[in-house]
Amino acid sequence: MERVQAGHAPMLGKRVELGPPRDGRFKGKHILSVNQFSREDLEYVFSVAEEMRTAVELVGTFDLLKGKVLACLFYSPSTRTSSSFIAAVERLGGSAIPINEVKYSSVSKGESLPDTVRTLAAYADLIVLRHPETGAAATAARYSGKPIINAGDGQGEHPTQALLDLFTIRHERGHVDGLTITLLGDLKYGRTVHSLARLLTKHDVKVRMVSPETLRLPRDVLEEVRSRGLMVTEHASLEEVLPDTDVLYVTRVQKEYFDDQAAYDAVQGSYVITADTMRRARKDMVLMHPLPRVGEIAMEVDDDPRAAYFRQVQYGLYVRMALIAMVMGRA
Ligand code: CP
């Protein structure tokens, strides 16, 4: 059906159904942690993301956020998160201020994070922030007159990644409840895992954590998710959990957080998913990775239909479009 309800988007001559009017619960809100999202909120986010997917497939770009400006402020490297947020706002008809390398901004002259976000808040309607320090997004939120979306803060959280991860699982498996989900690799420093584990507490799932001894999930995060009822077991070997795994979520070892090369070399390459691994996995297992990968999944696996990591990238566009529209009060 092609029609528009009140407040929804005319799209390049077509009129596209974007669902019923919403309650604006995220309008003007910062998005700093997945802990902000109830199960009902998740349903809402994903329903809007579905509508974004339909709209993009139908018309590509539309004018829901015409005139709105997003500042994309990245203090540390990114390919997917920065470019998908820019693509998302542009597909919504808005525009972006991309600051992908702060060394070319006044940060290199010593400008503080509070002053930088206060400045960008004067120009933009929304600020997406990646920063190497845990808690930086919360700090920015205290100083910004405009909503902040946390695009990864040090070893803390990466909430939009976890939301797109969950959206991917729903799409690939049709549901989340009842699944056995294995998180593999660097669970200590990998913020995507910290956010995803927290988000999974909202679901009835079994979680297997597989990592080298030195890269186990931080104890405080483990206690937090267990106290919320998440069934978690920890393992050193993938082999013991692979046969029961419905979703295998692989992460890279986060080299940037290691003090010395020897310590990194000792754990890098601990787990590599190959075609042989996939032969021993369930026929309907979903293989995910937040990317970038640096050898944890062999390229020979890419053509396996269970390899979902590039579809995961695509789902991220729709989820980030949904989040931007919601925070702007236009979802
Ligand atoms: N998954 C993710 O955050 O990728 P980027 O570092 O490329 O943004």
Short mmCIF file of C-alpha atoms and ligand atoms in Angstrom, two decimals:
data_model
loop_
_atom_site.label_atom_id
_atom_site.label_comp_id
_atom_site.label_asym_id
_atom_site.label_seq_id
_atom_site.Cartn_x
_atom_site.Cartn_y
_atom_site.Cartn_z
CA MET A 1 0.00 0.00 0.00
CA GLU A 2 1.29 3.45 -0.81
CA ARG A 3 -0.22 6.19 1.28
CA VAL A 4 0.89 8.67 3.87
CA GLN A 5 -0.57 9.29 7.29
CA ALA A 6 -0.48 12.68 8.96
CA GLY A 7 3.06 13.85 9.57
CA HIS A 8 4.68 11.26 7.41
CA ALA A 9 6.92 11.60 4.44
CA PRO A 10 6.14 12.48 0.85
CA MET A 11 8.84 10.68 -1.11
CA LEU A 12 9.90 11.89 -4.52
CA GLY A 13 6.38 11.90 -5.87
CA LYS A 14 5.46 8.55 -4.26
CA ARG A 15 3.55 8.39 -1.03
CA VAL A 16 4.72 5.67 1.28
CA GLU A 17 3.03 4.21 4.34
CA LEU A 18 5.21 4.84 7.37
CA GLY A 19 2.90 3.32 9.97
CA PRO A 20 0.67 4.77 12.64
CA PRO A 21 1.50 7.97 14.51
CA ARG A 22 3.89 7.27 17.39
CA ASP A 23 4.13 8.56 20.92
CA GLY A 24 7.39 10.47 20.52
CA ARG A 25 8.95 8.77 23.51
CA PHE A 26 12.53 9.36 22.28
CA LYS A 27 12.01 12.91 21.06
CA GLY A 28 14.88 15.11 22.23
CA LYS A 29 16.45 12.28 24.25
CA HIS A 30 20.12 11.33 24.43
CA ILE A 31 20.88 7.73 23.50
CA LEU A 32 23.80 6.75 25.71
CA SER A 33 23.19 3.15 26.79
CA VAL A 34 21.09 0.16 25.83
CA ASN A 35 19.86 0.17 29.43
CA GLN A 36 17.55 3.01 28.41
CA PHE A 37 15.51 0.63 26.24
CA SER A 38 12.66 -1.49 27.60
CA ARG A 39 11.44 -4.50 25.67
CA GLU A 40 8.54 -2.38 24.47
CA ASP A 41 10.96 0.32 23.33
CA LEU A 42 12.86 -2.28 21.32
CA GLU A 43 9.70 -3.32 19.54
CA TYR A 44 9.07 0.32 18.75
CA VAL A 45 12.61 0.93 17.42
CA PHE A 46 12.46 -2.17 15.26
CA SER A 47 9.04 -1.34 13.88
CA VAL A 48 10.31 2.07 12.81
CA ALA A 49 13.46 0.46 11.37
CA GLU A 50 11.25 -1.88 9.33
CA GLU A 51 9.42 1.11 7.95
CA MET A 52 12.72 2.76 7.11
CA ARG A 53 13.79 -0.36 5.29
CA THR A 54 10.61 -0.40 3.24
CA ALA A 55 10.95 3.28 2.45
CA VAL A 56 14.61 2.97 1.39
CA GLU A 57 13.82 -0.01 -0.80
CA LEU A 58 10.94 1.86 -2.41
CA VAL A 59 12.35 5.32 -2.89
CA GLY A 60 15.89 5.46 -1.49
CA THR A 61 15.77 8.99 -0.10
CA PHE A 62 12.90 11.06 1.26
CA ASP A 63 12.19 14.31 3.06
CA LEU A 64 11.24 13.29 6.58
CA LEU A 65 14.06 15.36 8.11
CA LYS A 66 14.47 18.04 5.47
CA GLY A 67 16.43 20.93 6.97
CA LYS A 68 17.75 18.94 9.94
CA VAL A 69 21.50 18.76 10.53
CA LEU A 70 23.43 15.97 12.20
CA ALA A 71 26.97 16.49 13.50
CA CYS A 72 29.03 13.32 13.29
CA LEU A 73 31.89 13.85 15.75
CA PHE A 74 34.37 10.99 15.78
CA TYR A 75 37.46 11.12 18.00
CA SER A 76 38.43 7.59 17.03
CA PRO A 77 38.36 5.61 13.79
CA SER A 78 35.21 4.31 12.19
CA THR A 79 33.98 3.18 8.82
CA ARG A 80 30.51 1.73 9.43
CA THR A 81 29.15 3.83 12.28
CA SER A 82 30.21 7.21 10.93
CA SER A 83 29.25 6.56 7.32
CA SER A 84 25.96 4.85 8.18
CA PHE A 85 24.86 7.77 10.35
CA ILE A 86 25.73 10.19 7.55
CA ALA A 87 23.95 8.01 4.99
CA ALA A 88 20.99 7.67 7.36
CA VAL A 89 20.44 11.41 7.84
CA GLU A 90 20.91 12.06 4.13
CA ARG A 91 18.41 9.36 3.20
CA LEU A 92 16.01 11.08 5.60
CA GLY A 93 16.47 14.33 3.68
CA GLY A 94 18.75 16.01 6.22
CA SER A 95 22.44 16.84 6.06
CA ALA A 96 25.57 16.06 8.04
CA ILE A 97 28.63 17.81 9.44
CA PRO A 98 31.19 15.00 9.28
CA ILE A 99 34.15 15.36 11.64
CA ASN A 100 35.78 12.02 11.12
CA GLU A 101 39.28 12.96 12.13
CA VAL A 102 39.32 15.41 14.99
CA LYS A 103 42.98 16.19 14.28
CA TYR A 104 41.70 18.48 11.54
CA SER A 105 39.37 20.24 13.97
CA SER A 106 40.12 22.57 16.87
CA VAL A 107 40.41 19.51 19.11
CA SER A 108 44.01 19.40 17.84
CA LYS A 109 44.50 22.87 19.34
CA GLY A 110 43.43 21.56 22.71
CA GLU A 111 39.71 22.30 22.67
CA SER A 112 37.83 20.32 25.31
CA LEU A 113 34.99 17.91 24.66
CA PRO A 114 32.44 20.15 26.45
CA ASP A 115 33.43 23.16 24.35
CA THR A 116 33.40 21.12 21.14
CA VAL A 117 29.91 19.72 21.72
CA ARG A 118 28.56 23.10 22.83
CA THR A 119 29.86 24.54 19.57
CA LEU A 120 28.40 21.79 17.39
CA ALA A 121 25.11 22.03 19.27
CA ALA A 122 24.88 25.61 17.98
CA TYR A 123 24.99 24.35 14.38
CA ALA A 124 23.34 20.94 14.46
CA ASP A 125 20.10 19.38 15.70
CA LEU A 126 21.74 16.15 16.85
CA ILE A 127 25.30 15.04 17.65
CA VAL A 128 26.62 11.53 17.09
CA LEU A 129 29.78 11.01 19.14
CA ARG A 130 32.51 8.39 19.17
CA HIS A 131 35.23 8.85 21.78
CA PRO A 132 38.04 6.69 23.15
CA GLU A 133 37.09 7.32 26.80
CA THR A 134 34.40 5.35 28.57
CA GLY A 135 31.71 7.76 29.76
CA ALA A 136 32.54 10.47 27.21
CA ALA A 137 29.06 10.38 25.68
CA ALA A 138 27.50 10.96 29.10
CA THR A 139 29.90 13.86 29.68
CA ALA A 140 28.99 15.34 26.29
CA ALA A 141 25.29 15.00 27.11
CA ARG A 142 25.77 17.17 30.20
CA TYR A 143 27.07 20.04 28.08
CA SER A 144 25.15 19.68 24.84
CA GLY A 145 21.94 21.54 24.26
CA LYS A 146 21.09 18.97 21.58
CA PRO A 147 20.65 15.20 21.83
CA ILE A 148 23.79 13.05 21.86
CA ILE A 149 23.87 9.55 20.37
CA ASN A 150 26.70 7.42 21.74
CA ALA A 151 28.50 5.88 18.76
CA GLY A 152 30.97 4.04 21.00
CA ASP A 153 32.71 5.30 24.14
CA GLY A 154 35.98 3.55 24.87
CA GLN A 155 35.36 0.14 26.41
CA GLY A 156 31.93 1.23 27.60
CA GLU A 157 29.01 0.87 25.22
CA HIS A 158 28.05 0.95 21.57
CA PRO A 159 24.27 1.03 21.88
CA THR A 160 23.37 1.60 18.24
CA GLN A 161 25.53 -1.38 17.24
CA ALA A 162 23.75 -3.61 19.77
CA LEU A 163 20.38 -2.45 18.49
CA LEU A 164 21.33 -3.29 14.92
CA ASP A 165 22.76 -6.62 16.11
CA LEU A 166 19.44 -7.50 17.70
CA PHE A 167 17.56 -6.33 14.61
CA THR A 168 19.81 -8.62 12.56
CA ILE A 169 19.08 -11.62 14.78
CA ARG A 170 15.35 -10.97 14.50
CA HIS A 171 15.60 -10.77 10.75
CA GLU A 172 17.86 -13.75 10.26
CA ARG A 173 16.11 -16.06 12.73
CA GLY A 174 12.62 -14.54 12.88
CA HIS A 175 12.75 -14.23 16.67
CA VAL A 176 15.19 -13.82 19.58
CA ASP A 177 13.52 -15.63 22.50
CA GLY A 178 14.55 -19.26 22.82
CA LEU A 179 17.89 -18.88 21.01
CA THR A 180 21.34 -19.90 22.19
CA ILE A 181 23.71 -17.05 21.39
CA THR A 182 27.49 -17.45 21.57
CA LEU A 183 29.69 -14.37 21.93
CA LEU A 184 33.26 -15.16 20.88
CA GLY A 185 36.58 -13.35 21.07
CA ASP A 186 37.58 -10.21 22.94
CA LEU A 187 34.80 -9.89 25.47
CA LYS A 188 36.90 -7.71 27.79
CA TYR A 189 37.47 -4.68 25.60
CA GLY A 190 34.73 -5.19 23.02
CA ARG A 191 32.09 -2.60 23.78
CA THR A 192 29.68 -4.09 21.24
CA VAL A 193 29.56 -7.23 23.38
CA HIS A 194 28.97 -5.23 26.56
CA SER A 195 25.97 -3.52 24.97
CA LEU A 196 24.63 -6.65 23.31
CA ALA A 197 24.84 -8.69 26.53
CA ARG A 198 22.87 -5.97 28.35
CA LEU A 199 20.28 -5.88 25.57
CA LEU A 200 19.89 -9.65 25.65
CA THR A 201 18.77 -9.42 29.30
CA LYS A 202 15.44 -8.24 27.85
CA HIS A 203 15.00 -11.63 26.16
CA ASP A 204 14.68 -15.27 27.10
CA VAL A 205 17.97 -16.53 25.67
CA LYS A 206 20.96 -18.64 26.68
CA VAL A 207 24.28 -16.87 26.24
CA ARG A 208 27.66 -18.61 25.90
CA MET A 209 30.74 -16.43 26.39
CA VAL A 210 33.84 -17.89 24.71
CA SER A 211 37.16 -16.09 25.10
CA PRO A 212 40.79 -16.47 26.12
CA GLU A 213 41.18 -16.33 29.89
CA THR A 214 42.64 -12.82 29.70
CA LEU A 215 39.77 -11.48 27.58
CA ARG A 216 36.76 -12.61 29.60
CA LEU A 217 33.78 -10.32 30.00
CA PRO A 218 34.46 -7.71 32.76
CA ARG A 219 33.16 -9.05 36.07
CA ASP A 220 30.95 -6.04 36.69
CA VAL A 221 29.21 -6.49 33.33
CA LEU A 222 28.82 -10.24 33.97
CA GLU A 223 27.30 -9.60 37.41
CA GLU A 224 25.02 -6.93 35.97
CA VAL A 225 23.57 -9.14 33.24
CA ARG A 226 23.28 -12.16 35.52
CA SER A 227 21.51 -10.09 38.16
CA ARG A 228 18.97 -9.23 35.47
CA GLY A 229 18.32 -12.90 34.84
CA LEU A 230 20.48 -13.57 31.78
CA MET A 231 21.63 -17.21 31.64
CA VAL A 232 25.36 -16.96 30.91
CA THR A 233 28.07 -19.59 30.89
CA GLU A 234 31.76 -18.97 30.20
CA HIS A 235 34.00 -21.21 28.10
CA ALA A 236 37.52 -21.29 26.69
CA SER A 237 36.69 -23.61 23.80
CA LEU A 238 34.26 -22.92 20.97
CA GLU A 239 33.99 -26.63 20.22
CA GLU A 240 31.96 -27.44 23.32
CA VAL A 241 29.26 -24.88 22.51
CA LEU A 242 29.27 -24.81 18.71
CA PRO A 243 26.76 -27.64 18.13
CA ASP A 244 24.05 -25.86 20.18
CA THR A 245 24.74 -22.35 18.93
CA ASP A 246 21.98 -20.59 16.99
CA VAL A 247 23.82 -17.29 16.62
CA LEU A 248 27.61 -17.01 16.68
CA TYR A 249 28.74 -13.43 17.27
CA VAL A 250 32.46 -13.06 16.60
CA THR A 251 34.57 -10.07 17.66
CA ARG A 252 38.12 -8.98 16.90
CA VAL A 253 40.80 -8.63 19.56
CA GLN A 254 40.92 -4.89 20.23
CA LYS A 255 44.60 -4.24 19.64
CA GLU A 256 44.32 -0.57 20.56
CA TYR A 257 43.77 -1.43 24.23
CA PHE A 258 46.86 -3.63 24.61
CA ASP A 259 49.95 -2.14 26.26
CA ASP A 260 52.42 -4.45 24.57
CA GLN A 261 52.59 -6.37 21.33
CA ALA A 262 53.49 -9.66 23.03
CA ALA A 263 50.27 -9.69 25.03
CA TYR A 264 48.28 -9.02 21.86
CA ASP A 265 50.14 -11.68 19.89
CA ALA A 266 49.38 -14.20 22.65
CA VAL A 267 45.63 -13.95 22.07
CA GLN A 268 45.24 -12.76 18.48
CA GLY A 269 44.21 -15.69 16.33
CA SER A 270 42.90 -17.72 19.29
CA TYR A 271 39.69 -18.36 17.37
CA VAL A 272 39.34 -18.33 13.60
CA ILE A 273 36.08 -19.28 11.92
CA THR A 274 36.79 -21.28 8.78
CA ALA A 275 34.77 -23.32 6.33
CA ASP A 276 35.58 -26.31 8.53
CA THR A 277 34.06 -24.57 11.57
CA MET A 278 30.93 -23.89 9.53
CA ARG A 279 30.68 -27.56 8.53
CA ARG A 280 30.44 -28.44 12.23
CA ALA A 281 27.91 -25.69 12.99
CA ARG A 282 24.14 -25.89 12.77
CA LYS A 283 22.70 -25.63 9.29
CA ASP A 284 20.61 -22.65 10.39
CA MET A 285 23.26 -20.95 12.53
CA VAL A 286 23.69 -17.22 11.92
CA LEU A 287 27.28 -15.94 11.85
CA MET A 288 27.66 -12.30 12.86
CA HIS A 289 30.51 -9.85 13.41
CA PRO A 290 30.27 -6.10 14.14
CA LEU A 291 33.31 -5.60 11.85
CA PRO A 292 36.02 -4.69 11.15
CA ARG A 293 37.43 -8.22 11.15
CA VAL A 294 41.15 -8.82 11.26
CA GLY A 295 41.34 -12.52 10.56
CA GLU A 296 38.73 -13.94 12.98
CA ILE A 297 36.54 -15.06 10.09
CA ALA A 298 38.29 -16.47 7.03
CA MET A 299 37.16 -14.93 3.76
CA GLU A 300 36.28 -18.41 2.49
CA VAL A 301 33.25 -18.22 4.81
CA ASP A 302 31.82 -15.08 3.18
CA ASP A 303 29.80 -16.97 0.57
CA ASP A 304 28.19 -19.25 3.15
CA PRO A 305 24.52 -18.17 3.39
CA ARG A 306 24.85 -18.28 7.17
CA ALA A 307 27.43 -15.48 7.06
CA ALA A 308 25.28 -12.48 7.95
CA TYR A 309 27.89 -9.81 8.71
CA PHE A 310 27.43 -7.79 5.55
CA ARG A 311 23.64 -8.00 5.84
CA GLN A 312 24.20 -6.82 9.44
CA VAL A 313 25.89 -3.70 8.02
CA GLN A 314 22.84 -3.05 5.85
CA TYR A 315 20.41 -3.50 8.74
CA GLY A 316 22.44 -0.89 10.61
CA LEU A 317 21.39 1.78 8.15
CA TYR A 318 17.69 1.20 8.86
CA VAL A 319 18.15 1.09 12.64
CA ARG A 320 20.17 4.32 12.62
CA MET A 321 17.60 6.01 10.38
CA ALA A 322 14.96 4.97 12.90
CA LEU A 323 16.95 6.28 15.86
CA ILE A 324 17.64 9.64 14.20
CA ALA A 325 13.99 10.07 13.23
CA MET A 326 12.84 9.10 16.72
CA VAL A 327 15.19 11.49 18.49
CA MET A 328 14.10 14.24 16.09
CA GLY A 329 10.49 13.47 16.98
CA ARG A 330 9.60 12.46 13.43
CA ALA A 331 9.15 8.71 13.72
N1 CP B 1 31.03 -1.89 14.09
C1 CP B 1 31.63 -0.68 14.11
O1 CP B 1 31.47 0.09 15.07
O2 CP B 1 32.40 -0.41 13.04
P1 CP B 1 33.21 0.94 12.82
O3 CP B 1 34.29 0.98 13.89
O4 CP B 1 33.76 0.85 11.44
O5 CP B 1 32.27 2.08 13.00
#
